[in-house]
Short mmCIF file of C-alpha atoms in Angstrom, two decimals:
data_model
loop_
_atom_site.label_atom_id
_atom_site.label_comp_id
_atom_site.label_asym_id
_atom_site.label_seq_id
_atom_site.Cartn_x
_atom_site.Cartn_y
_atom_site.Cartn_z
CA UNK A 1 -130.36 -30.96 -139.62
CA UNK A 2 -128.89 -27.91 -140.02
CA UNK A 3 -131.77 -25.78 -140.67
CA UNK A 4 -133.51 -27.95 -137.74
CA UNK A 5 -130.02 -26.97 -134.82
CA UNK A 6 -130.94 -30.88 -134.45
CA UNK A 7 -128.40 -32.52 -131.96
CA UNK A 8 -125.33 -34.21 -133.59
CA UNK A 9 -126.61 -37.52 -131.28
CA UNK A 10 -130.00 -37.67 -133.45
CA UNK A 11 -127.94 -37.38 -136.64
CA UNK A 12 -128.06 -41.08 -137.63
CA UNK A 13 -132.15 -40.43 -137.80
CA UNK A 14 -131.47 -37.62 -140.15
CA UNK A 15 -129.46 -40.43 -142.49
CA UNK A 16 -131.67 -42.54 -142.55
CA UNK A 17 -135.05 -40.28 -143.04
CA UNK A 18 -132.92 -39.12 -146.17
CA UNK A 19 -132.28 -42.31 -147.42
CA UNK A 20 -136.19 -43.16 -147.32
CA UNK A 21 -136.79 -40.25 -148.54
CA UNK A 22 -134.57 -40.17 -151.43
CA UNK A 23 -135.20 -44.23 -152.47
CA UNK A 24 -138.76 -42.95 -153.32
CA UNK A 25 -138.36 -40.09 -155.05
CA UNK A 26 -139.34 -40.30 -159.09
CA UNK A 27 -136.35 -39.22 -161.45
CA UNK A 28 -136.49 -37.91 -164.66
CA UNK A 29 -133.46 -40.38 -165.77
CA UNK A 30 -135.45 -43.17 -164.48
CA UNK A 31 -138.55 -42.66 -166.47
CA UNK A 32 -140.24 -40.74 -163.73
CA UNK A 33 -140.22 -43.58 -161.39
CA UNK A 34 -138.33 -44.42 -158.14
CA UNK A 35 -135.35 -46.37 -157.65
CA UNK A 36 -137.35 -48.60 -155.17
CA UNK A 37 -140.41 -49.70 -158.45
CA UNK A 38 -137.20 -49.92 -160.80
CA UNK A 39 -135.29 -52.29 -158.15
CA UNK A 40 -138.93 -53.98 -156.94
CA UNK A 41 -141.12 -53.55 -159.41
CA UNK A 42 -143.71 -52.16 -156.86
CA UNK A 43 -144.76 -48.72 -156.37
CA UNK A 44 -143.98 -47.61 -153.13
CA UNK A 45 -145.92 -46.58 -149.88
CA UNK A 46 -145.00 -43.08 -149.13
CA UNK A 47 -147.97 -42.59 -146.40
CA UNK A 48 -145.84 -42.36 -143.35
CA UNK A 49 -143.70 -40.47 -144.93
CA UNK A 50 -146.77 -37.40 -146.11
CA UNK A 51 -147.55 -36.08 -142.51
CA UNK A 52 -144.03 -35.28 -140.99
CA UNK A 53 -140.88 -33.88 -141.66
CA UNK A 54 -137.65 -34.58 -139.75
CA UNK A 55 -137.52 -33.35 -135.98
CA UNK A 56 -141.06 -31.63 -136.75
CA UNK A 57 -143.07 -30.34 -133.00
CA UNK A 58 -145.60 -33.18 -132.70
CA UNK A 59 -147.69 -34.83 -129.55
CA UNK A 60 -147.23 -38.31 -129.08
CA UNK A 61 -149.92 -40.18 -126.82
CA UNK A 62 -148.39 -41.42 -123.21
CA UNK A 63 -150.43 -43.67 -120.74
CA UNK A 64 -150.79 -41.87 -117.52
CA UNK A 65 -152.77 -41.47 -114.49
CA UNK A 66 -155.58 -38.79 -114.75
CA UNK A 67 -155.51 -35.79 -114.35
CA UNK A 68 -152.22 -35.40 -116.23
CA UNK A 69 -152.70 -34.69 -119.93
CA UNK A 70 -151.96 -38.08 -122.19
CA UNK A 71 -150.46 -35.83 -125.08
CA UNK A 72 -147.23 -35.18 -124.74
CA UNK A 73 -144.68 -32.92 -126.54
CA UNK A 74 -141.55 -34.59 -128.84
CA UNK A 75 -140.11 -33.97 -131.85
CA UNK A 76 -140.22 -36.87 -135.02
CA UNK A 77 -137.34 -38.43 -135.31
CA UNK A 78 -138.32 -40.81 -138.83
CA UNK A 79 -139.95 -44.08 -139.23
CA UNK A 80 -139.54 -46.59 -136.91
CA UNK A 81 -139.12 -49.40 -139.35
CA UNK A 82 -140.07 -53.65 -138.22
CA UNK A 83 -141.77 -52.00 -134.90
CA UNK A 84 -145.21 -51.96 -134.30
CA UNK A 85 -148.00 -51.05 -136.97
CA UNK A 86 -147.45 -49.67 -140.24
CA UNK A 87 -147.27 -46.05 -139.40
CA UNK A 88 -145.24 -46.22 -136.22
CA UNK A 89 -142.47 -43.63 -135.45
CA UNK A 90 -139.55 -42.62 -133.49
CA UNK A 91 -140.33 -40.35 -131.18
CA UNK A 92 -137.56 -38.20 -129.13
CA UNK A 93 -139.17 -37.18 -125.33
CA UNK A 94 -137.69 -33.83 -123.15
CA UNK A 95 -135.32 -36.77 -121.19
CA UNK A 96 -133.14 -37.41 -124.10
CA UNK A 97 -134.63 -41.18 -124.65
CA UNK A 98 -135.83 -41.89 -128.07
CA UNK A 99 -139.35 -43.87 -128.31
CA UNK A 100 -141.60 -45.76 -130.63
CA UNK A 101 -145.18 -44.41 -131.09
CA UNK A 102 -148.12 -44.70 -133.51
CA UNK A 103 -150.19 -42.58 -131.92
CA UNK A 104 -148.56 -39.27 -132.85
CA UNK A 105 -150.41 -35.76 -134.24
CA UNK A 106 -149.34 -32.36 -135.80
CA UNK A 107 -149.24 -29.42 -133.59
CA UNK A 108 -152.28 -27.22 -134.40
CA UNK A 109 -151.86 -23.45 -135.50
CA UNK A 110 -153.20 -22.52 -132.13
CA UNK A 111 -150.82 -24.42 -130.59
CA UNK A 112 -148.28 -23.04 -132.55
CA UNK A 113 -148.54 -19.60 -131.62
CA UNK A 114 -150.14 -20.10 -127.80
CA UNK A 115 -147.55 -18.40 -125.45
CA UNK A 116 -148.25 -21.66 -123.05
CA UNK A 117 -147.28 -24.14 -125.42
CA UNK A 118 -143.98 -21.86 -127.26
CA UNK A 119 -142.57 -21.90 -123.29
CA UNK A 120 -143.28 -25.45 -123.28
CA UNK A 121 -141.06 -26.41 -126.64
CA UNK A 122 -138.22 -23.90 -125.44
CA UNK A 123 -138.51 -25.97 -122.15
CA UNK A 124 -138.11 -29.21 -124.01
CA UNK A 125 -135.27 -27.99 -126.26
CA UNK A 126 -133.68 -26.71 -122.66
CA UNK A 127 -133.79 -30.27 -121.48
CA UNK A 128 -132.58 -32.22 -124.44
CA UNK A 129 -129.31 -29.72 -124.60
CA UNK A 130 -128.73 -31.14 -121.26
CA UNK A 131 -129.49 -34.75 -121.67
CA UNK A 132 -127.94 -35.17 -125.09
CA UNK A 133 -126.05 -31.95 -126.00
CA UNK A 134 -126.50 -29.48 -128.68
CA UNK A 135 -126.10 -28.80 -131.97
CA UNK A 136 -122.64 -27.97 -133.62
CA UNK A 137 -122.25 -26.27 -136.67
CA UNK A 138 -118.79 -26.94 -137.00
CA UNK A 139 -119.63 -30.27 -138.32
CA UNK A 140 -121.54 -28.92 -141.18
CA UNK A 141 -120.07 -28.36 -144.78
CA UNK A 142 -122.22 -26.58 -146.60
CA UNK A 143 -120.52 -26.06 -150.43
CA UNK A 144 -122.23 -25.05 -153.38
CA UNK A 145 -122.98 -27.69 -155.98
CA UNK A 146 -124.15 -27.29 -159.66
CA UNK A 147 -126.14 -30.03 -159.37
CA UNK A 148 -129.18 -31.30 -156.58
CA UNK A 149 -128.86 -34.83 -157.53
CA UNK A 150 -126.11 -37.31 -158.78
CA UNK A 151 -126.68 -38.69 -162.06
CA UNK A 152 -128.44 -42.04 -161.22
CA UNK A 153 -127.25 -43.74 -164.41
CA UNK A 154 -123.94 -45.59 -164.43
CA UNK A 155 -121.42 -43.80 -166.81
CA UNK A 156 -121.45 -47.52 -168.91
CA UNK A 157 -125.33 -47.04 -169.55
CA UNK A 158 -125.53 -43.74 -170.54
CA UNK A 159 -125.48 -43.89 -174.01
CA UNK A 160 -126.09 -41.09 -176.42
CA UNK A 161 -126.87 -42.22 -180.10
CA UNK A 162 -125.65 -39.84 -182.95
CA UNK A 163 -128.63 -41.26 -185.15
CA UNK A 164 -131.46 -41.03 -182.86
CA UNK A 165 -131.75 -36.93 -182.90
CA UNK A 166 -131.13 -36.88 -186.96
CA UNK A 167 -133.74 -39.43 -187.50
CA UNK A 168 -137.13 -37.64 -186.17
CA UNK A 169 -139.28 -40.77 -186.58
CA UNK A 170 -137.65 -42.82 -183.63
CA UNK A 171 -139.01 -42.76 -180.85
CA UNK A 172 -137.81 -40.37 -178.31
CA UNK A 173 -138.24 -42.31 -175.19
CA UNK A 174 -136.77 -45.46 -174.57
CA UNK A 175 -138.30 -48.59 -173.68
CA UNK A 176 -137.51 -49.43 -170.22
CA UNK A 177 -137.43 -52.27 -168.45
CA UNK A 178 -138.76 -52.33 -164.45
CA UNK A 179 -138.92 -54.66 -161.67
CA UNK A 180 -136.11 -57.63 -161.42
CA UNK A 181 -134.49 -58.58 -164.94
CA UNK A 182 -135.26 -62.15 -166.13
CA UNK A 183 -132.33 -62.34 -167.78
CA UNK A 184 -129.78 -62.69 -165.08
CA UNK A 185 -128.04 -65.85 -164.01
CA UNK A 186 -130.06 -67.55 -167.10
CA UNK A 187 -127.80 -69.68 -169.77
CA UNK A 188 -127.26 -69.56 -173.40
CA UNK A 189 -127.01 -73.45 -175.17
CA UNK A 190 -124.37 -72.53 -177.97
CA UNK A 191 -123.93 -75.33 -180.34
CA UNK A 192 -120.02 -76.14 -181.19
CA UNK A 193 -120.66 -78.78 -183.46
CA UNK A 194 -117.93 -81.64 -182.88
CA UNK A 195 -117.44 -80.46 -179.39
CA UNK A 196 -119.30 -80.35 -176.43
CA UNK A 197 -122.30 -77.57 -176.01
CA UNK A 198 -121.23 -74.17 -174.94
CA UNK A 199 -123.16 -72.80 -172.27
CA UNK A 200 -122.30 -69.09 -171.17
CA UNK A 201 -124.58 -67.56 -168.32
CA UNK A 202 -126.03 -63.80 -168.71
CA UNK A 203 -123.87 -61.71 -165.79
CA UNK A 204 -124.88 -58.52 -166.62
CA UNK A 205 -127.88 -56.45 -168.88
CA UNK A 206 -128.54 -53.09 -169.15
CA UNK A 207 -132.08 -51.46 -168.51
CA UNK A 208 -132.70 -50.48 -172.59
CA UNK A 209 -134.38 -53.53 -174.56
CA UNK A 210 -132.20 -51.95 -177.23
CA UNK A 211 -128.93 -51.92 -176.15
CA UNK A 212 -129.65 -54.96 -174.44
CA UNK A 213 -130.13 -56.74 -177.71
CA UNK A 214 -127.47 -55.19 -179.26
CA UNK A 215 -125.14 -56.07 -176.36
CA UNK A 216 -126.18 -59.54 -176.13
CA UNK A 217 -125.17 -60.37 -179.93
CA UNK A 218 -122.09 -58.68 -179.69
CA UNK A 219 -121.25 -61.28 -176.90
CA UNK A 220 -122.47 -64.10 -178.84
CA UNK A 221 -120.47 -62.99 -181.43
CA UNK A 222 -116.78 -62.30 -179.11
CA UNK A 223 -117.84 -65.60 -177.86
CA UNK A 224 -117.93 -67.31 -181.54
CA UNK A 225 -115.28 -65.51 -182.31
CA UNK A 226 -112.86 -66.67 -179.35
CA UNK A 227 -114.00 -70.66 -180.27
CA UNK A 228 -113.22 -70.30 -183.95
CA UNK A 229 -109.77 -69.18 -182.68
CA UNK A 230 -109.33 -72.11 -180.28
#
């Protein structure tokens, strides 16, 4: 947005743009997959997200009366998600309003660099300044950061084992698990002999078969452990 001078009114489209993009994006820490496959199990559709960038030049098609053209000049403001076909978008026109379009194209090079069509986008940019206002850069923070991305695993799940770099014969990538995990909200049947069946319910697994199975006896056992005490 910054890079863009996009108008602090259109900033909510910027949020969310960056949330779809970043929901799709593969991570190392996630075994090169997405947050959306590891949450859905499905890989995800990133078509109508390959032709644009946010607040790109594009022509949108408009229904008018000939001879006027029916391609007319807006900038892409993101998806325009539960309206219309699949690749539908949000479209912002010269008047400030902020439309939904599936019929929308690239500007050409030639376009691009035609003297015609540059007066025409500082025209449009003229008009939106005084429909919606302009762009502030007050609002904008920019501070370095060591890091691009947050670490996507929570502190509880990243777990380094002192054993798995001295042993060189185990394996080096860890078996994850994708898609929705089986195990929650299901029920363990513990036997207490003389008393009546315990039956805990799983709250809570972590995304490593192996420290899932190490995890789960150690509750078994806390839980045997708090009966024999009873």
């Amino acid at each position: 947005m910054d890079r863009k001078r996009v108008p602090e009114e259109l900033w909510d489209f910027g949020i969310k743009y960056t949330s779809d993009i970043r929901q799709i994006i593969a991570r190392p820490n996630l075994d090169h997959r997405s947050a959306y496959e590891v949450l859905t199990g499905h890989t995800p559709d990133i078509s109508n997200l390959l032709d644009f960038e946010f607040y790109d030049w594009v022509k949108f098609f408009e229904p008018t009366s000939f001879p006027a053209s029916r391609e007319v000049l807006g900038r892409w403001l993101g998806q325009a998600h539960d309206v219309g076909q699949a690749l539908c978008y949000y479209i912002l026109k010269d008047n400030g309003l902020v439309i939904a379009r599936s019929s929308v194209r690239r500007l050409t090079p030639s376009e691009i660099v035609d003297a015609n069509e540059t007066t025409a986008r500082e025209l449009f940019d003229r008009n939106v300044t005084s429909n919606i206002g302009s762009f502030d850069s007050e609002y904008i923070n920019i501070a370095p950061v060591d890091e691009l991305e947050e670490d996507m695993v929570p502190p509880e799940l990243n777990v380094t084992e002192p054993s798995a770099k001295a042993n060189a014969t185990e394996e080096a990538t860890p078996d994850i698990a994708h898609g929705p995990d089986p195990f929650i909200n299901a029920q363990l049947i513990i036997d207490r002999g003389d008393r009546n069946t315990y039956i805990p319910r799983v709250t809570r697994t972590v995304i490593n078969s192996r420290f899932f199975a190490k995890l789960l006896i150690t509750d078994v056992k806390t839980m045997l452990s708090i009966r024999a005490s009873k």
